[in-house]
Amino acid sequence: MPEIRRSARPSSPAPGRVLHRCRPVDHDDERPADSGHHRCRKPNRGRDPRVSRPVVGAVNGPAAGVGVSLTLACDLTVATKSSYFLVALTKVGLMPDGGATALVAASIGRARAMKMALLAERLPAREALTAGLIADAYSDDEFASAVENLTRRLTNGPGDASRWTKDAVNDATLTELDNAFAREPNGQLELLATPDFEEGVTAFRKKRPAAFRRT
């Protein structure tokens, strides 16, 4: 499970204008440990796109599995150009969760979301920017200052207008999020009991290709 670090800027902001910076770190692309019943639940409100304050996601490495969901739950996600995004749970016989089926599709469309989810292909940050998955990509050298500048601009903006704008955009684009939160845990629990999941975990541990049942 990726670590989420949050900081508020400025130290004493006006109500409703605190910004949280979400930063997934220390990902392992395909760890089966990132999958399982302990993740089959709705994310808490602190990681929910419906939180009223603008949320900035700062990704400075791989975002994999539920890490993709966490970063896309932010309102403006930026990344280093060396970062990539990976929805890889099919490699162990599971499905995307954490709201990913709604968040990824809402960001880049059905066809690209299907490709990421079914084929478990990495999406480099540059391509993620072009596809619309993230708001911007920066070199490692300019990343920290770019994130600080972005959070400062949002913090200094009109708090009420930001909240109304955020809610309006999310209401228009994330209409299936609640359904995804309900559907994904049910599917995941079913898949955890399948031979394909057992085979996927075994193959990962033995560092060999998985021999799944044919679709």
Short mmCIF file of C-alpha atoms in Angstrom, two decimals:
data_model
loop_
_atom_site.label_atom_id
_atom_site.label_comp_id
_atom_site.label_asym_id
_atom_site.label_seq_id
_atom_site.Cartn_x
_atom_site.Cartn_y
_atom_site.Cartn_z
CA MET A 1 0.00 0.00 0.00
CA PRO A 2 1.55 3.34 -0.97
CA GLU A 3 2.24 5.86 1.71
CA ILE A 4 0.22 9.06 1.55
CA ARG A 5 1.92 12.17 2.86
CA ARG A 6 -0.11 15.30 3.41
CA SER A 7 0.84 18.84 4.22
CA ALA A 8 -1.27 21.96 4.44
CA ARG A 9 -0.20 25.25 2.90
CA PRO A 10 -0.20 27.90 4.16
CA SER A 11 0.07 27.16 7.92
CA SER A 12 -3.14 29.08 8.74
CA PRO A 13 -5.28 29.08 5.59
CA ALA A 14 -8.80 30.34 5.24
CA PRO A 15 -11.49 27.68 5.78
CA GLY A 16 -11.93 25.39 2.81
CA ARG A 17 -8.65 26.41 1.20
CA VAL A 18 -6.25 23.92 2.72
CA LEU A 19 -4.46 21.86 0.11
CA HIS A 20 -3.38 18.30 0.68
CA ARG A 21 -0.40 16.95 -1.22
CA CYS A 22 -0.71 13.25 -1.97
CA ARG A 23 2.57 11.56 -2.77
CA PRO A 24 2.72 7.80 -3.39
CA VAL A 25 6.19 6.44 -2.64
CA ASP A 26 7.99 3.11 -2.49
CA HIS A 27 5.78 1.26 -4.94
CA ASP A 28 6.49 -2.22 -6.17
CA ASP A 29 4.92 -2.72 -9.61
CA GLU A 30 3.28 -6.05 -9.11
CA ARG A 31 3.31 -7.01 -5.44
CA PRO A 32 0.53 -9.48 -4.67
CA ALA A 33 0.72 -8.11 -1.13
CA ASP A 34 -0.93 -4.97 -2.50
CA SER A 35 -3.95 -7.09 -3.35
CA GLY A 36 -6.44 -8.86 -1.16
CA HIS A 37 -9.35 -8.61 1.18
CA HIS A 38 -7.73 -5.91 3.33
CA ARG A 39 -8.14 -3.56 0.38
CA CYS A 40 -11.69 -4.52 -0.52
CA ARG A 41 -13.33 -1.52 1.05
CA LYS A 42 -14.27 2.01 0.14
CA PRO A 43 -11.38 4.47 0.62
CA ASN A 44 -11.83 6.84 3.53
CA ARG A 45 -13.11 10.34 2.96
CA GLY A 46 -9.62 11.80 3.20
CA ARG A 47 -8.81 10.12 -0.11
CA ASP A 48 -12.18 10.70 -1.73
CA PRO A 49 -12.53 13.09 -4.71
CA ARG A 50 -15.60 14.52 -2.99
CA VAL A 51 -13.52 16.14 -0.23
CA SER A 52 -14.44 19.83 -0.51
CA ARG A 53 -10.92 21.29 -0.68
CA PRO A 54 -8.74 21.16 -3.79
CA VAL A 55 -6.27 18.28 -3.60
CA VAL A 56 -2.92 18.18 -5.40
CA GLY A 57 -1.30 14.83 -6.18
CA ALA A 58 2.49 14.92 -6.56
CA VAL A 59 3.85 11.68 -8.04
CA ASN A 60 7.62 11.28 -8.05
CA GLY A 61 7.89 7.59 -8.86
CA PRO A 62 5.83 4.59 -9.97
CA ALA A 63 2.12 4.72 -9.18
CA ALA A 64 0.89 1.13 -9.28
CA GLY A 65 -2.26 -0.69 -8.30
CA VAL A 66 -4.24 1.24 -5.73
CA GLY A 67 -1.60 3.97 -6.01
CA VAL A 68 -3.18 4.92 -9.33
CA SER A 69 -6.56 5.28 -7.64
CA LEU A 70 -5.11 7.44 -4.89
CA THR A 71 -3.38 9.79 -7.31
CA LEU A 72 -6.44 10.10 -9.55
CA ALA A 73 -8.60 10.87 -6.53
CA CYS A 74 -6.66 14.14 -6.36
CA ASP A 75 -8.01 17.10 -8.31
CA LEU A 76 -4.74 18.10 -9.98
CA THR A 77 -2.13 15.36 -10.32
CA VAL A 78 1.38 16.17 -11.53
CA ALA A 79 4.33 13.82 -11.91
CA THR A 80 8.00 13.65 -12.71
CA LYS A 81 8.70 12.67 -16.30
CA SER A 82 10.39 9.51 -15.05
CA SER A 83 7.21 8.34 -13.30
CA TYR A 84 4.73 5.88 -14.72
CA PHE A 85 1.25 4.56 -13.95
CA LEU A 86 0.38 0.88 -13.84
CA VAL A 87 -2.89 -0.93 -13.21
CA ALA A 88 -1.43 -4.41 -12.89
CA LEU A 89 -3.81 -6.49 -10.79
CA THR A 90 -4.80 -8.71 -13.71
CA LYS A 91 -1.26 -10.12 -13.49
CA VAL A 92 -2.31 -11.86 -10.29
CA GLY A 93 -5.83 -12.70 -11.39
CA LEU A 94 -7.57 -9.72 -9.77
CA MET A 95 -9.35 -6.60 -11.02
CA PRO A 96 -8.63 -2.89 -10.45
CA ASP A 97 -10.04 -1.49 -7.23
CA GLY A 98 -10.01 1.64 -5.09
CA GLY A 99 -12.36 3.28 -7.58
CA ALA A 100 -9.90 2.81 -10.46
CA THR A 101 -12.52 1.47 -12.88
CA ALA A 102 -14.33 4.80 -12.66
CA LEU A 103 -11.40 7.18 -12.08
CA VAL A 104 -9.20 5.93 -14.93
CA ALA A 105 -12.06 5.71 -17.43
CA ALA A 106 -13.27 9.20 -16.51
CA SER A 107 -9.75 10.55 -17.08
CA ILE A 108 -8.68 8.87 -20.31
CA GLY A 109 -11.75 7.16 -21.77
CA ARG A 110 -12.99 3.60 -22.02
CA ALA A 111 -10.60 2.26 -24.66
CA ARG A 112 -7.42 3.46 -22.97
CA ALA A 113 -8.72 2.43 -19.54
CA MET A 114 -9.46 -1.07 -20.85
CA LYS A 115 -5.94 -1.31 -22.26
CA MET A 116 -4.34 -0.26 -18.98
CA ALA A 117 -6.52 -2.59 -16.92
CA LEU A 118 -6.68 -5.70 -19.11
CA LEU A 119 -3.12 -5.70 -20.46
CA ALA A 120 -1.42 -4.26 -17.36
CA GLU A 121 0.77 -1.98 -19.46
CA ARG A 122 2.77 0.87 -17.98
CA LEU A 123 1.71 4.37 -18.96
CA PRO A 124 4.75 6.69 -18.77
CA ALA A 125 4.15 10.15 -17.35
CA ARG A 126 4.60 11.86 -20.73
CA GLU A 127 1.93 9.64 -22.27
CA ALA A 128 -0.25 10.03 -19.19
CA LEU A 129 -0.14 13.79 -19.72
CA THR A 130 -1.04 13.48 -23.39
CA ALA A 131 -3.87 11.05 -22.58
CA GLY A 132 -5.30 13.33 -19.89
CA LEU A 133 -4.55 11.11 -16.90
CA ILE A 134 -2.49 13.83 -15.20
CA ALA A 135 -2.38 17.62 -15.34
CA ASP A 136 1.35 18.10 -15.99
CA ALA A 137 4.77 16.42 -16.02
CA TYR A 138 8.08 17.95 -14.97
CA SER A 139 11.75 17.05 -14.89
CA ASP A 140 13.13 15.88 -11.56
CA ASP A 141 14.99 19.17 -11.11
CA GLU A 142 11.93 21.38 -11.51
CA PHE A 143 9.36 19.10 -9.90
CA ALA A 144 9.49 20.35 -6.29
CA SER A 145 9.28 24.00 -7.24
CA ALA A 146 6.49 23.29 -9.73
CA VAL A 147 4.43 21.55 -7.05
CA GLU A 148 5.00 24.41 -4.61
CA ASN A 149 3.95 26.93 -7.24
CA LEU A 150 0.80 24.96 -8.07
CA THR A 151 -0.29 24.63 -4.45
CA ARG A 152 0.44 28.31 -3.85
CA ARG A 153 -1.69 29.36 -6.82
CA LEU A 154 -4.60 27.27 -5.61
CA THR A 155 -4.24 28.39 -2.01
CA ASN A 156 -4.26 32.04 -3.07
CA GLY A 157 -7.30 31.54 -5.29
CA PRO A 158 -10.97 32.05 -4.38
CA GLY A 159 -11.87 29.27 -1.94
CA ASP A 160 -15.62 29.26 -2.52
CA ALA A 161 -15.27 29.32 -6.31
CA SER A 162 -12.72 26.49 -6.14
CA ARG A 163 -15.09 24.30 -4.14
CA TRP A 164 -18.05 24.95 -6.43
CA THR A 165 -15.91 24.35 -9.52
CA LYS A 166 -14.46 21.13 -8.12
CA ASP A 167 -17.90 19.82 -7.20
CA ALA A 168 -19.37 20.72 -10.59
CA VAL A 169 -16.58 19.02 -12.56
CA ASN A 170 -16.65 15.91 -10.37
CA ASP A 171 -20.45 15.68 -10.55
CA ALA A 172 -20.23 15.82 -14.34
CA THR A 173 -17.39 13.32 -14.76
CA LEU A 174 -17.46 10.91 -11.80
CA THR A 175 -21.08 9.81 -11.93
CA GLU A 176 -20.06 6.14 -11.66
CA LEU A 177 -17.70 6.48 -8.71
CA ASP A 178 -20.14 5.25 -6.07
CA ASN A 179 -21.08 2.30 -8.28
CA ALA A 180 -17.39 1.49 -8.71
CA PHE A 181 -16.83 1.56 -4.96
CA ALA A 182 -19.70 -0.92 -4.57
CA ARG A 183 -18.87 -3.12 -7.56
CA GLU A 184 -15.10 -3.50 -7.19
CA PRO A 185 -15.01 -5.06 -3.68
CA ASN A 186 -17.66 -7.59 -4.71
CA GLY A 187 -15.70 -8.58 -7.79
CA GLN A 188 -12.43 -8.66 -5.90
CA LEU A 189 -13.80 -10.95 -3.20
CA GLU A 190 -15.05 -13.34 -5.89
CA LEU A 191 -11.68 -13.29 -7.65
CA LEU A 192 -9.73 -13.92 -4.45
CA ALA A 193 -11.35 -17.36 -4.33
CA THR A 194 -10.46 -18.34 -7.91
CA PRO A 195 -7.68 -20.65 -9.12
CA ASP A 196 -6.38 -17.78 -11.26
CA PHE A 197 -5.58 -15.69 -8.20
CA GLU A 198 -3.77 -18.60 -6.59
CA GLU A 199 -1.85 -19.20 -9.81
CA GLY A 200 -1.03 -15.51 -10.18
CA VAL A 201 0.45 -15.26 -6.69
CA THR A 202 2.34 -18.54 -7.10
CA ALA A 203 3.76 -17.43 -10.44
CA PHE A 204 4.85 -14.11 -8.97
CA ARG A 205 6.63 -15.76 -6.07
CA LYS A 206 8.35 -18.24 -8.36
CA LYS A 207 9.17 -15.48 -10.87
CA ARG A 208 7.60 -17.28 -13.81
CA PRO A 209 4.77 -16.43 -16.23
CA ALA A 210 1.33 -17.26 -14.88
CA ALA A 211 -0.64 -20.05 -16.57
CA PHE A 212 -4.16 -18.68 -16.24
CA ARG A 213 -7.31 -20.38 -17.47
CA ARG A 214 -8.34 -19.18 -20.91
CA THR A 215 -10.93 -16.41 -21.10
#
